[in-house]
Short mmCIF file of C-alpha atoms in Angstrom, two decimals:
data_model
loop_
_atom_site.label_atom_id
_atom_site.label_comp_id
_atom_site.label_asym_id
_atom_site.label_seq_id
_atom_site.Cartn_x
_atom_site.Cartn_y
_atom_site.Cartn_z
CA UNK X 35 142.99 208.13 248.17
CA UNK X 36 143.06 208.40 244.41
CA UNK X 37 140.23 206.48 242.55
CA UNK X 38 142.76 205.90 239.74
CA UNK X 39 140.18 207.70 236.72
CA UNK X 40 142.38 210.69 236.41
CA UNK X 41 143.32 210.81 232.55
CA UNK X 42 140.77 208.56 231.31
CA UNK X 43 137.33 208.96 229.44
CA UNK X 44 134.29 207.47 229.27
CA UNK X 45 133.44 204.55 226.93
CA UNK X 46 129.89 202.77 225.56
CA UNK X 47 129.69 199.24 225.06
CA UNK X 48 127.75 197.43 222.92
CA UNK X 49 127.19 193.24 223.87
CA UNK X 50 125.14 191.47 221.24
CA UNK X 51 124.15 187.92 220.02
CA UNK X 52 122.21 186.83 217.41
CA UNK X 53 120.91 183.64 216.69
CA UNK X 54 123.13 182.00 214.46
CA UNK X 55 120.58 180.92 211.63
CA UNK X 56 120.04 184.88 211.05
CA UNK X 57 123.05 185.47 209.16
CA UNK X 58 122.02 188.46 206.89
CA UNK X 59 121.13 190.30 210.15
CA UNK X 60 124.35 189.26 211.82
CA UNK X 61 126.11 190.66 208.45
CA UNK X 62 124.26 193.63 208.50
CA UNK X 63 124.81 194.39 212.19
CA UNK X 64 128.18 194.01 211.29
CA UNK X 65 128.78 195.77 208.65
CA UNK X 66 127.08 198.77 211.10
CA UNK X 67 129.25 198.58 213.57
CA UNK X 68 132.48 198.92 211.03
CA UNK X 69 130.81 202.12 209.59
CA UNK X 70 130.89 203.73 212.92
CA UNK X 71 134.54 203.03 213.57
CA UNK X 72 133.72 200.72 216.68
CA UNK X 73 136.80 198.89 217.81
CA UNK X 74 136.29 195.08 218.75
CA UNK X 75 136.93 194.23 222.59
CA UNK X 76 135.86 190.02 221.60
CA UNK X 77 133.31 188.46 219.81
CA UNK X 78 129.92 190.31 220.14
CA UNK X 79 131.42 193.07 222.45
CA UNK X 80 132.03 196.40 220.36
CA UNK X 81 133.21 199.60 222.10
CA UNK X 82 132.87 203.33 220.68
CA UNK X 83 133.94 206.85 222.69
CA UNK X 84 131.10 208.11 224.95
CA UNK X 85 129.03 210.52 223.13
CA UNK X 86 125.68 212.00 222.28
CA UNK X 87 125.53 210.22 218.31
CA UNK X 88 127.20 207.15 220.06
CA UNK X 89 124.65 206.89 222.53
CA UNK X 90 122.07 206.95 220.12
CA UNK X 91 123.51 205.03 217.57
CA UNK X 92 124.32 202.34 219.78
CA UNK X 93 120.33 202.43 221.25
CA UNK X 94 118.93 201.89 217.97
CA UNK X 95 121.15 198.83 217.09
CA UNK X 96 120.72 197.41 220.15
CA UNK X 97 116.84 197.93 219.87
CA UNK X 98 116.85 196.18 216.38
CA UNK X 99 118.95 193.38 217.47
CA UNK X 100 116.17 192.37 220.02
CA UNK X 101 113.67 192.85 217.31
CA UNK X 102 115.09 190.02 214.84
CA UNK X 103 115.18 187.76 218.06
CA UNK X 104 118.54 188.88 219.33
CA UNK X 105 119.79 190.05 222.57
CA UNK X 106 121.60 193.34 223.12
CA UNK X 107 122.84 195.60 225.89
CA UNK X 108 124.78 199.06 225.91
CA UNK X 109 126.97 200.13 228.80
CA UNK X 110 129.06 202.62 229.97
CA UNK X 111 132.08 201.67 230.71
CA UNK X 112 135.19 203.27 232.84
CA UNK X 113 139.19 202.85 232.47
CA UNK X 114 140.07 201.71 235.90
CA UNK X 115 143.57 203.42 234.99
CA UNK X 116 145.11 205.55 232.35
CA UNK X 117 146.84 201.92 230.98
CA UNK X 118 143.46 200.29 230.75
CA UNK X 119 142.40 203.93 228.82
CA UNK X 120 145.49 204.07 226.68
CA UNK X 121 144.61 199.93 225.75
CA UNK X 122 141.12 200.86 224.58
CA UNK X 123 142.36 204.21 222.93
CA UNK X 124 144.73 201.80 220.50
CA UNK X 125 141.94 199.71 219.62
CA UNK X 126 140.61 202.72 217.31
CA UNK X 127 144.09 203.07 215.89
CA UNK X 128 144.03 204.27 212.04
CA UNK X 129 147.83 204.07 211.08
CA UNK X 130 147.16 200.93 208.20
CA UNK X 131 143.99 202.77 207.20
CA UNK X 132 145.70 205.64 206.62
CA UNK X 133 148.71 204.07 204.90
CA UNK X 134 146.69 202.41 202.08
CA UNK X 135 145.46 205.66 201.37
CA UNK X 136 148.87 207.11 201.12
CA UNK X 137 149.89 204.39 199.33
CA UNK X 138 147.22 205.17 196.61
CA UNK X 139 147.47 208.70 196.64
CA UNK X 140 151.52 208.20 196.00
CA UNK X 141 150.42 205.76 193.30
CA UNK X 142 148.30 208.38 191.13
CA UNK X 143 150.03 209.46 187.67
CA UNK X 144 148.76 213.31 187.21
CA UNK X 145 150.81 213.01 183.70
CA UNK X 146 149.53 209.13 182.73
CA UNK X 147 146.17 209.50 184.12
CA UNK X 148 143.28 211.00 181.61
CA UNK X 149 141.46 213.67 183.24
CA UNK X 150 138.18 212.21 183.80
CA UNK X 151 139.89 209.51 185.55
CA UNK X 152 142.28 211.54 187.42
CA UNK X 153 139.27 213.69 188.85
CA UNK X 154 137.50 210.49 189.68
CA UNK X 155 140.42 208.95 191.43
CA UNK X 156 141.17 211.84 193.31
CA UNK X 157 137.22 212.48 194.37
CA UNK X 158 137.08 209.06 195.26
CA UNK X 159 140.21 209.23 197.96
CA UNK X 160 138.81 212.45 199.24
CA UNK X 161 135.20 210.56 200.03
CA UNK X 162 137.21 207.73 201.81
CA UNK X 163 139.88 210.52 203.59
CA UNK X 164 136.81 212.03 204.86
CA UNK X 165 134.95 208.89 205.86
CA UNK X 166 138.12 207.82 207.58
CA UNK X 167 138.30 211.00 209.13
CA UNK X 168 134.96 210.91 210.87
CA UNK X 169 135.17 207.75 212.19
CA UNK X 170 139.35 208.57 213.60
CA UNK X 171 138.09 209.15 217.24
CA UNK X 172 141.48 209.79 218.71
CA UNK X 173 143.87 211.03 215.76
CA UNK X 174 147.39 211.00 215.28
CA UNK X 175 149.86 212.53 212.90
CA UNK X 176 149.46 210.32 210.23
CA UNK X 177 145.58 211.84 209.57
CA UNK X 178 147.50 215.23 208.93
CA UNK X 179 150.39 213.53 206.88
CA UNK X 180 148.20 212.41 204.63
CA UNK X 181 145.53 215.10 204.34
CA UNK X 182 148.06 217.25 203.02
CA UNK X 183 149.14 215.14 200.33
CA UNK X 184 145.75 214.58 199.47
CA UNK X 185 145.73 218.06 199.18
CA UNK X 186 148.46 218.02 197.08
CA UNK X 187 147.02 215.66 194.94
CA UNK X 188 143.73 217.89 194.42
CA UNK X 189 146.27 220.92 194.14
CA UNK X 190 147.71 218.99 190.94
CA UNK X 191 144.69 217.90 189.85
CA UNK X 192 143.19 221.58 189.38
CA UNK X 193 146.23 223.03 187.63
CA UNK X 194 145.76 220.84 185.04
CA UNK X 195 141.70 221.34 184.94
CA UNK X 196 142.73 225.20 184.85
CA UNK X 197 146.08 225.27 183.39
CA UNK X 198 147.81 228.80 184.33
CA UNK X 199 145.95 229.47 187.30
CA UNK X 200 148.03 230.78 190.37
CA UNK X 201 149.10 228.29 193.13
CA UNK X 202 147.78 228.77 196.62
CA UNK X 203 150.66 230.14 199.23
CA UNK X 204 150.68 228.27 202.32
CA UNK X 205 147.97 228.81 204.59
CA UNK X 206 150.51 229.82 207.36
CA UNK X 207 151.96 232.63 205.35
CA UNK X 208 152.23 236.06 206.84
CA UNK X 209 149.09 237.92 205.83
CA UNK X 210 149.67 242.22 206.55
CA UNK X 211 147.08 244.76 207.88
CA UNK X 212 147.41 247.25 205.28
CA UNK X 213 145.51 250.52 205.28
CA UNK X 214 143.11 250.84 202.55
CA UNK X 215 143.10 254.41 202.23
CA UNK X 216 146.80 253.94 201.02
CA UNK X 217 145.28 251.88 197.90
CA UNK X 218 143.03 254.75 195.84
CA UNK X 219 143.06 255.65 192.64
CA UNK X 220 144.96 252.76 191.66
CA UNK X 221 145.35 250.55 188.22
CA UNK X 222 144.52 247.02 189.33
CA UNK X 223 145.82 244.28 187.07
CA UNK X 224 145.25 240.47 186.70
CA UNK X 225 145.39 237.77 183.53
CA UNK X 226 142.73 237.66 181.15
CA UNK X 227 140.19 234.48 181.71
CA UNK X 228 138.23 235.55 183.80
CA UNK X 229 136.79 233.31 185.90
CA UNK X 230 134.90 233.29 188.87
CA UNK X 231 138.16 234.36 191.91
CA UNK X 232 139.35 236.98 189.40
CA UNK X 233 136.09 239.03 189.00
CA UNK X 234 135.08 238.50 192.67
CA UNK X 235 138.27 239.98 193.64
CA UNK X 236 137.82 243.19 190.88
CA UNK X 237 134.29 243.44 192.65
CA UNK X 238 136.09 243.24 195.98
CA UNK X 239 138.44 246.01 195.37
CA UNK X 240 135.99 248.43 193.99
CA UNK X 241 133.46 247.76 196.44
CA UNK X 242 135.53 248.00 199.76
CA UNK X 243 139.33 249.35 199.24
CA UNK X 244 139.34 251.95 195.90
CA UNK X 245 136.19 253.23 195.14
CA UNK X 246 137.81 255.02 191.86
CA UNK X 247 139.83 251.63 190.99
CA UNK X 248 140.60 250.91 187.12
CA UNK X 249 141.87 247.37 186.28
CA UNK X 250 143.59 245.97 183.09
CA UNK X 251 143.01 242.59 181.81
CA UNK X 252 146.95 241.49 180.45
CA UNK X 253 147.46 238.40 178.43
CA UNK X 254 148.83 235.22 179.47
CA UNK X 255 152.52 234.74 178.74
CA UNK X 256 153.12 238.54 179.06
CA UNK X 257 154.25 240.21 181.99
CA UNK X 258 151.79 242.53 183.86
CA UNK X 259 152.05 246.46 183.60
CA UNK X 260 154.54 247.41 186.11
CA UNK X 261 152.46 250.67 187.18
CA UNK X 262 149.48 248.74 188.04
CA UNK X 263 149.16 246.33 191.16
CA UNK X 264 148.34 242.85 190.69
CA UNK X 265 145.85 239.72 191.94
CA UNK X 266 144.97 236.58 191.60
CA UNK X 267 148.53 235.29 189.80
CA UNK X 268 151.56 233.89 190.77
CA UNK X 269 153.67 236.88 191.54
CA UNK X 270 151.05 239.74 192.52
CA UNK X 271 151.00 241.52 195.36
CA UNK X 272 148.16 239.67 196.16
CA UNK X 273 148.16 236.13 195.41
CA UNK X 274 146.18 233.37 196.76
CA UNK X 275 146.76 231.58 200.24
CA UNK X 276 145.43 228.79 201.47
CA UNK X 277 142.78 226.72 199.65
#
């Protein structure tokens, strides 16, 4: 006979009550429980995904609740079936979340927006994309959707911070095994400006492909020597993928 748990995981419950003159603890209890992403079952009943950091974050509210005068239990808790699971897994659903974020993201103006304010904006909806994130116990697509716009956001944001720099391939481009030994002797090429991913990558090449590599610095708005091979532009041989 089947005991009906296949599928399902367990759960921690949190029941609490505090008296009602104590309002800033009530607030504050609150307000702890939202941070941690626990879905509401009813009034004083809170539920999060079993876990280690759930365990003990649960514990130590529970402990303080009974210290302002409150009473508190946590409890493990069982899906009799996969519906009663499923139920509980939409409680932690994200989708609005998420879509104000989108919203906001589609909202910024790379062109209208000042640069200080652009790179604030954008910093501040990769904090709360993050925050979200941690707290998204059981994601859907939606947390990928709009990661990668956020991404395309930042993306925008840096080409104008460092205007000319190359633009990342996708990260599931095709990456060949090529044999270094077929790479010696060579003249190496990339724009002048040399920042920080250009001379890592001269160092990188002279330290573990060609050992008797020469490299020439062209300007910007002029094409590269066609003799020489070229990184760390749009259009070398070796351009950047992924972030």
């Amino acid at each position: 006979m089947s005991s009906g748990h296949e599928g399902v995981a367990l759960f921690l419950v949190i029941v609490l009550t505090l008296p009602s003159r104590n309002a800033t603890e009530r607030m504050r209890a609150w307000r702890t429980l939202k941070a941690w992403g626990c879905a509401v079952l009813r009034d004083g009943v809170y539920l999060l995904p079993a876990g280690d950091r759930a365990q003990r974050h649960l514990d130590d509210l529970a402990a303080e609740v009974r210290a302002a005068g409150g009473q508190a239990e946590v409890l493990s808790v069982l899906p009799q079936i996969e519906e009663q699971h499923a139920r509980f897994c939409a409680l932690f659903n994200r989708d609005a979340e998420y879509a104000v974020l989108l919203g906001e993201i589609e909202a910024l103006d790379p062109v209208g927006l000042d640069l200080p304010h652009l790179r604030r904006a954008v910093r501040s909806l990769r904090r709360r994309y993050d925050a979200l994130t941690e707290i998204d116990y059981f994601p859907g697509p939606d947390q990928g959707a709009v990661g990668a716009r956020l991404a395309e956001a930042e993306a925008a944001l840096a080409a104008q911070l460092s205007p000319g720099e190359p633009q990342a391939q996708p990260e599931e481009a095709v990456i060949a095994h090529l044999d270094a030994h077929a790479f010696q002797g060579c003249l190496w090429t990339t724009r002048r400006g040399l920042w920080v991913d250009r001379l890592a990558s001269a160092w990188l090449i002279h330290r573990f492909i060609d050992h008797e590599a020469r490299f020439v610095w062209f300007p910007a708005g002029e094409p590269p020597p066609p003799e020489a091979i070229g990184f760390d532009f749009d259009g070398a041989r070796f351009p950047h993928v992924g972030p």
